[in-house]
Amino acid sequence: MSLTAMLPLLKEAEKQNIAVGAFSVGNMEMVMGAVKAAEEMNTPIILQIAEKRLKNSPLELMAPMMVSAAKNAKVDIAVHLDHGLTVDCIKAALSYGFTSVMLDCSLLPFEENVKKTHEVVALAYPSGATVEAELGVVGGNEGDTAEHKIKCTDPEAARLFETETGIDALAVAIGNAHGNYPVLPELRFDILDEINKATNVPLVLHGGTGITDEMFKKAISLGIRKINIATASFDALAKASKAYCDNAERPDYFALSEKCAEAVYENVKRHIAVFSNK
Ligand code: 13P
C-alpha cells in the first residue's frame, strides 16, 4: 500500500461500482485527518490541492508532505493537482511526484481545451501519472475567481473529447457547483447517463459538498468514480477551531491542531462510507 497513480484506483472503483473520494487539503492537519480516515476505513483515497490554493499552502511545502503521507499510508493513495491553471504548475506537481494532474481548460473553446489537455497528457505520460480534464462548466468557483455559470457537458462532445485528448478521467458538469449550494442542486442524471454511455473513461464529480447521500449513490450508479470534497473539510476545520477557541479558557496550539485533524477525519470518514458502501 502506498503512493499510486489515480487511474488504477478509479478502475478498481469501476469494478466494484463505487467511487473514490478526492479530498482537498491545505495543511498538515488536513492531510493527517484524511489519511487517518482512509486507513481506518481500509479504503484508498485521493489527496488533492488546487492551484488557486497555493497562495495559502505553497506547493513546495504541501507537495512533499502529501507525497510522503501517501508513501507511508497503510492504504493506496493518489496525489492529485486539482484545477491546474498553468502548464508550469502541472510540471512542478509532476516533478514533486504527484501521480495525477488536471489542467482546467473548461472555460476555453472546445478545440483549445482539446489542444492544451493533449499537451498535458504528453507531459504526464513518461511518469505514468493520470490526467483528468473537464468539459462543460461546473458552477461556483474554486478559489477567488468570479462565479461560473453552469453549462452542462454535452455527451457527444465528451465522446469526441475523450478520443482526441487521450485523457484518463473526465470531470462532468451536470448542475454541480463548487462551494456551499444555496439550495439543493438538481443534478441532471439524464445527462450523466448519456455521458456515461458515450464515453469509456471514469467520470468525476466536482462540487461534492452539500450533495445528499442518495444523489452520490445515484451518480455512482451512472459512472461517477471520483468525487471531490473540499468546502466540507475546510468548513469542518474552521468550525472546530472556533468551537475550541470559544470554549477553551487558555487556547493551546497543540490541542487546537488535534481538533482540526479530528474534524477533517470525521468529514472524510463520513464521505468514504457513502462512496464505498461501508
Ligand atoms: P466542494 O468545495 O464543493 O466540495 O468542491 C470540491 C471540488 O470540486 C474541488 O475541485
CSV table of C-alpha atoms and ligand atoms in Angstrom, one decimal:
chain,number,residue,atom,x,y,z
A,1,MET,CA,0.0,0.0,0.0
A,2,SER,CA,1.5,3.3,-1.0
A,3,LEU,CA,1.6,6.2,-3.3
A,4,THR,CA,-0.2,5.2,-6.5
A,5,ALA,CA,-1.4,6.6,-9.8
A,6,MET,CA,-5.0,7.7,-9.8
A,7,LEU,CA,-6.3,5.7,-12.7
A,8,PRO,CA,-5.9,2.2,-11.1
A,9,LEU,CA,-7.9,3.4,-8.2
A,10,LEU,CA,-10.7,4.6,-10.5
A,11,LYS,CA,-10.6,1.3,-12.5
A,12,GLU,CA,-10.9,-0.7,-9.3
A,13,ALA,CA,-13.8,1.5,-8.2
A,14,GLU,CA,-15.5,0.8,-11.6
A,15,LYS,CA,-15.2,-2.9,-11.0
A,16,GLN,CA,-16.8,-2.5,-7.5
A,17,ASN,CA,-19.3,0.1,-8.7
A,18,ILE,CA,-18.2,2.5,-6.0
A,19,ALA,CA,-16.3,5.9,-6.1
A,20,VAL,CA,-13.0,7.1,-4.7
A,21,GLY,CA,-13.1,10.2,-2.5
A,22,ALA,CA,-10.8,13.0,-3.6
A,23,PHE,CA,-10.2,15.2,-0.5
A,24,SER,CA,-8.7,18.7,-0.8
A,25,VAL,CA,-6.1,19.6,1.8
A,26,GLY,CA,-4.4,22.8,2.7
A,27,ASN,CA,-2.3,22.0,5.7
A,28,MET,CA,-0.8,19.2,7.8
A,29,GLU,CA,-3.8,18.6,9.9
A,30,MET,CA,-6.0,18.1,6.8
A,31,VAL,CA,-3.5,15.6,5.4
A,32,MET,CA,-3.3,13.7,8.7
A,33,GLY,CA,-7.1,13.7,9.2
A,34,ALA,CA,-7.8,12.4,5.7
A,35,VAL,CA,-5.1,9.7,5.8
A,36,LYS,CA,-6.3,8.5,9.2
A,37,ALA,CA,-9.8,8.2,7.9
A,38,ALA,CA,-8.7,6.2,4.9
A,39,GLU,CA,-6.6,3.9,6.9
A,40,GLU,CA,-9.3,3.3,9.5
A,41,MET,CA,-11.8,2.6,6.7
A,42,ASN,CA,-9.2,0.5,4.9
A,43,THR,CA,-10.1,2.4,1.7
A,44,PRO,CA,-7.9,4.1,-0.9
A,45,ILE,CA,-8.4,7.9,-1.3
A,46,ILE,CA,-7.0,10.8,-3.4
A,47,LEU,CA,-5.3,13.7,-1.7
A,48,GLN,CA,-5.6,16.8,-3.8
A,49,ILE,CA,-4.8,20.5,-3.8
A,50,ALA,CA,-6.0,23.1,-6.4
A,51,GLU,CA,-3.5,25.6,-7.9
A,52,LYS,CA,-5.6,28.6,-6.6
A,53,ARG,CA,-5.0,27.3,-3.0
A,54,LEU,CA,-1.2,27.5,-3.4
A,55,LYS,CA,-1.2,31.2,-2.2
A,56,ASN,CA,-2.1,29.9,1.2
A,57,SER,CA,-0.5,26.5,1.0
A,58,PRO,CA,2.6,26.7,-1.2
A,59,LEU,CA,3.3,23.7,-3.4
A,60,GLU,CA,6.9,23.4,-2.3
A,61,LEU,CA,5.7,22.8,1.2
A,62,MET,CA,2.5,20.9,0.5
A,63,ALA,CA,3.7,18.5,-2.2
A,64,PRO,CA,6.5,16.8,-0.2
A,65,MET,CA,4.1,16.4,2.7
A,66,MET,CA,1.2,15.0,0.6
A,67,VAL,CA,3.5,12.6,-1.3
A,68,SER,CA,5.2,11.4,1.9
A,69,ALA,CA,1.8,10.9,3.6
A,70,ALA,CA,0.8,8.8,0.7
A,71,LYS,CA,4.0,6.8,0.6
A,72,ASN,CA,3.7,6.0,4.3
A,73,ALA,CA,0.0,5.2,4.4
A,74,LYS,CA,-1.4,1.8,5.1
A,75,VAL,CA,-3.8,2.1,2.1
A,76,ASP,CA,-3.2,3.2,-1.5
A,77,ILE,CA,-3.3,7.0,-2.0
A,78,ALA,CA,-3.0,9.0,-5.2
A,79,VAL,CA,-1.8,12.6,-5.0
A,80,HIS,CA,-3.5,14.9,-7.5
A,81,LEU,CA,-3.2,18.5,-8.7
A,82,ASP,CA,-6.8,19.8,-8.9
A,83,HIS,CA,-7.8,22.6,-11.2
A,84,GLY,CA,-4.3,23.4,-12.6
A,85,LEU,CA,-4.3,26.7,-14.3
A,86,THR,CA,-0.8,26.7,-15.8
A,87,VAL,CA,1.4,24.2,-17.5
A,88,ASP,CA,4.2,25.3,-15.2
A,89,CYS,CA,2.2,24.2,-12.2
A,90,ILE,CA,1.5,20.8,-13.8
A,91,LYS,CA,5.2,20.4,-14.5
A,92,ALA,CA,6.0,21.3,-10.9
A,93,ALA,CA,3.4,18.9,-9.4
A,94,LEU,CA,4.8,16.1,-11.6
A,95,SER,CA,8.3,16.9,-10.5
A,96,TYR,CA,7.3,16.6,-6.9
A,97,GLY,CA,5.9,13.1,-7.6
A,98,PHE,CA,2.2,13.9,-7.9
A,99,THR,CA,0.6,10.8,-9.5
A,100,SER,CA,-2.3,12.7,-11.2
A,101,VAL,CA,-2.9,16.2,-12.7
A,102,MET,CA,-5.7,18.3,-14.1
A,103,LEU,CA,-5.3,21.4,-16.2
A,104,ASP,CA,-8.7,23.1,-16.1
A,105,CYS,CA,-9.4,24.5,-19.6
A,106,SER,CA,-13.1,24.2,-19.3
A,107,LEU,CA,-13.7,27.9,-19.9
A,108,LEU,CA,-11.8,27.7,-23.2
A,109,PRO,CA,-13.5,26.8,-26.6
A,110,PHE,CA,-13.6,23.1,-27.2
A,111,GLU,CA,-10.7,23.0,-29.7
A,112,GLU,CA,-8.4,24.9,-27.3
A,113,ASN,CA,-9.4,22.7,-24.4
A,114,VAL,CA,-8.5,19.7,-26.6
A,115,LYS,CA,-5.1,21.1,-27.6
A,116,LYS,CA,-4.0,22.1,-24.1
A,117,THR,CA,-5.3,18.9,-22.5
A,118,HIS,CA,-3.5,16.9,-25.1
A,119,GLU,CA,-0.2,18.7,-24.2
A,120,VAL,CA,-0.8,17.7,-20.5
A,121,VAL,CA,-1.4,14.1,-21.5
A,122,ALA,CA,2.0,14.1,-23.3
A,123,LEU,CA,3.7,15.7,-20.2
A,124,ALA,CA,2.2,13.2,-17.8
A,125,TYR,CA,2.8,10.1,-19.9
A,126,PRO,CA,6.5,9.5,-19.1
A,127,SER,CA,5.8,9.3,-15.3
A,128,GLY,CA,2.6,7.3,-15.7
A,129,ALA,CA,0.6,10.0,-14.0
A,130,THR,CA,-3.1,10.1,-14.6
A,131,VAL,CA,-4.7,13.0,-16.4
A,132,GLU,CA,-8.1,14.5,-15.5
A,133,ALA,CA,-9.8,17.2,-17.6
A,134,GLU,CA,-13.1,19.0,-17.5
A,135,LEU,CA,-15.7,19.6,-20.2
A,136,GLY,CA,-18.7,21.9,-19.7
A,137,VAL,CA,-18.7,24.4,-16.8
A,138,VAL,CA,-19.1,23.4,-13.1
A,139,GLY,CA,-20.7,26.2,-11.2
A,140,GLY,CA,-19.5,28.3,-8.3
A,141,ASN,CA,-15.8,29.0,-8.1
A,142,GLU,CA,-12.7,27.1,-6.9
A,143,GLY,CA,-10.9,30.0,-5.1
A,144,ASP,CA,-11.2,33.6,-5.8
A,145,THR,CA,-12.5,33.9,-9.3
A,146,ALA,CA,-15.9,35.1,-10.3
A,147,GLU,CA,-18.8,32.7,-10.0
A,148,HIS,CA,-19.1,30.4,-13.1
A,149,LYS,CA,-22.4,29.9,-14.8
A,150,ILE,CA,-23.2,26.2,-15.1
A,151,LYS,CA,-23.0,24.7,-18.6
A,152,CYS,CA,-23.8,21.0,-18.7
A,153,THR,CA,-21.4,18.7,-20.5
A,154,ASP,CA,-22.6,17.7,-24.0
A,155,PRO,CA,-22.4,13.9,-24.2
A,156,GLU,CA,-21.3,13.8,-27.9
A,157,ALA,CA,-18.7,16.5,-27.2
A,158,ALA,CA,-17.5,14.3,-24.3
A,159,ARG,CA,-17.1,11.3,-26.6
A,160,LEU,CA,-15.0,13.4,-29.1
A,161,PHE,CA,-13.0,15.0,-26.3
A,162,GLU,CA,-12.0,11.6,-24.8
A,163,THR,CA,-10.9,10.4,-28.2
A,164,GLU,CA,-9.0,13.5,-29.2
A,165,THR,CA,-7.2,14.1,-25.9
A,166,GLY,CA,-6.4,10.6,-24.6
A,167,ILE,CA,-7.4,11.6,-21.0
A,168,ASP,CA,-7.8,9.1,-18.2
A,169,ALA,CA,-10.7,10.7,-16.3
A,170,LEU,CA,-13.4,13.3,-17.3
A,171,ALA,CA,-14.9,15.9,-14.9
A,172,VAL,CA,-18.5,16.5,-15.9
A,173,ALA,CA,-20.9,19.4,-15.4
A,174,ILE,CA,-24.4,18.2,-14.6
A,175,GLY,CA,-25.7,21.1,-12.5
A,176,ASN,CA,-23.0,20.6,-9.8
A,177,ALA,CA,-21.1,23.6,-8.3
A,178,HIS,CA,-18.1,24.3,-6.1
A,179,GLY,CA,-18.8,25.7,-2.6
A,180,ASN,CA,-21.9,25.5,-0.4
A,181,TYR,CA,-25.1,25.2,-2.5
A,182,PRO,CA,-27.6,27.9,-1.7
A,183,VAL,CA,-30.3,25.3,-2.4
A,184,LEU,CA,-30.1,21.6,-3.1
A,185,PRO,CA,-29.0,21.3,-6.7
A,186,GLU,CA,-31.0,19.4,-9.2
A,187,LEU,CA,-28.3,17.2,-10.8
A,188,ARG,CA,-29.0,16.2,-14.4
A,189,PHE,CA,-28.8,12.5,-14.1
A,190,ASP,CA,-30.3,12.1,-17.5
A,191,ILE,CA,-27.2,13.9,-19.0
A,192,LEU,CA,-24.8,11.9,-16.8
A,193,ASP,CA,-26.4,8.7,-18.1
A,194,GLU,CA,-25.8,9.9,-21.7
A,195,ILE,CA,-22.2,10.9,-21.0
A,196,ASN,CA,-21.6,7.6,-19.3
A,197,LYS,CA,-22.9,5.7,-22.4
A,198,ALA,CA,-21.0,7.9,-24.8
A,199,THR,CA,-17.6,7.6,-23.1
A,200,ASN,CA,-15.2,4.9,-21.7
A,201,VAL,CA,-13.3,7.0,-19.2
A,202,PRO,CA,-14.1,7.1,-15.4
A,203,LEU,CA,-16.2,10.2,-14.7
A,204,VAL,CA,-15.5,12.8,-12.0
A,205,LEU,CA,-18.0,14.8,-9.9
A,206,HIS,CA,-16.7,18.1,-8.6
A,207,GLY,CA,-18.6,20.2,-6.0
A,208,GLY,CA,-19.3,17.3,-3.7
A,209,THR,CA,-20.0,19.5,-0.6
A,210,GLY,CA,-23.8,19.6,0.1
A,211,ILE,CA,-24.8,16.8,-2.2
A,212,THR,CA,-27.0,14.2,-0.5
A,213,ASP,CA,-26.0,10.6,0.1
A,214,GLU,CA,-28.8,9.5,-2.3
A,215,MET,CA,-27.5,11.7,-5.0
A,216,PHE,CA,-24.0,10.5,-4.6
A,217,LYS,CA,-25.2,6.9,-4.9
A,218,LYS,CA,-27.2,7.7,-8.0
A,219,ALA,CA,-24.2,9.4,-9.5
A,220,ILE,CA,-22.0,6.4,-8.7
A,221,SER,CA,-24.6,4.1,-10.4
A,222,LEU,CA,-24.2,6.2,-13.5
A,223,GLY,CA,-20.4,6.1,-13.8
A,224,ILE,CA,-19.0,8.6,-11.3
A,225,ARG,CA,-15.8,7.1,-10.0
A,226,LYS,CA,-14.1,10.1,-8.3
A,227,ILE,CA,-15.9,12.6,-6.1
A,228,ASN,CA,-14.3,15.9,-5.0
A,229,ILE,CA,-14.8,17.2,-1.5
A,230,ALA,CA,-13.2,20.5,-0.5
A,231,THR,CA,-15.5,23.0,1.2
A,232,ALA,CA,-17.0,20.5,3.7
A,233,SER,CA,-13.5,19.7,5.1
A,234,PHE,CA,-12.4,23.4,5.2
A,235,ASP,CA,-15.6,24.3,6.9
A,236,ALA,CA,-15.4,21.5,9.4
A,237,LEU,CA,-11.9,22.5,10.3
A,238,ALA,CA,-12.8,26.2,10.7
A,239,LYS,CA,-15.9,25.3,12.8
A,240,ALA,CA,-13.9,23.0,15.1
A,241,SER,CA,-11.2,25.7,15.6
A,242,LYS,CA,-13.9,28.3,16.5
A,243,ALA,CA,-15.6,25.9,18.9
A,244,TYR,CA,-12.3,25.0,20.6
A,245,CYS,CA,-11.1,28.6,20.9
A,246,ASP,CA,-14.6,29.8,22.1
A,247,ASN,CA,-14.6,27.2,24.8
A,248,ALA,CA,-11.0,26.9,26.0
A,249,GLU,CA,-10.0,29.1,28.9
A,250,ARG,CA,-6.5,29.3,27.5
A,251,PRO,CA,-6.4,28.0,23.9
A,252,ASP,CA,-3.5,25.7,23.4
A,253,TYR,CA,-2.0,25.2,19.9
A,254,PHE,CA,-1.4,21.5,20.2
A,255,ALA,CA,-4.9,20.8,21.4
A,256,LEU,CA,-6.2,23.0,18.5
A,257,SER,CA,-4.1,21.1,16.0
A,258,GLU,CA,-5.7,17.8,17.2
A,259,LYS,CA,-9.2,19.3,17.0
A,260,CYS,CA,-8.6,20.4,13.4
A,261,ALA,CA,-7.3,17.0,12.3
A,262,GLU,CA,-10.2,15.3,14.0
A,263,ALA,CA,-12.8,17.5,12.3
A,264,VAL,CA,-11.3,16.6,8.8
A,265,TYR,CA,-11.0,13.0,9.8
A,266,GLU,CA,-14.8,12.8,10.7
A,267,ASN,CA,-15.8,14.5,7.4
A,268,VAL,CA,-13.6,12.3,5.3
A,269,LYS,CA,-14.7,9.2,7.0
A,270,ARG,CA,-18.4,10.1,6.6
A,271,HIS,CA,-17.9,10.5,2.8
A,272,ILE,CA,-15.8,7.4,2.4
A,273,ALA,CA,-18.6,5.4,4.0
A,274,VAL,CA,-21.1,6.7,1.4
A,275,PHE,CA,-18.8,6.5,-1.6
A,276,SER,CA,-17.7,2.9,-0.9
A,277,ASN,CA,-20.8,1.4,0.7
A,278,LYS,CA,-19.1,0.8,4.0
B,1,13P,P1,-16.6,21.5,-3.0
B,1,13P,O1,-15.8,22.6,-2.4
B,1,13P,O2,-18.0,21.9,-3.3
B,1,13P,O3,-16.6,20.3,-2.1
B,1,13P,O4,-15.9,21.1,-4.4
B,1,13P,C1,-14.7,20.4,-4.4
B,1,13P,C2,-14.2,20.4,-5.7
B,1,13P,O5,-14.8,20.0,-6.7
B,1,13P,C3,-12.7,20.6,-5.9
B,1,13P,O6,-12.4,20.6,-7.2
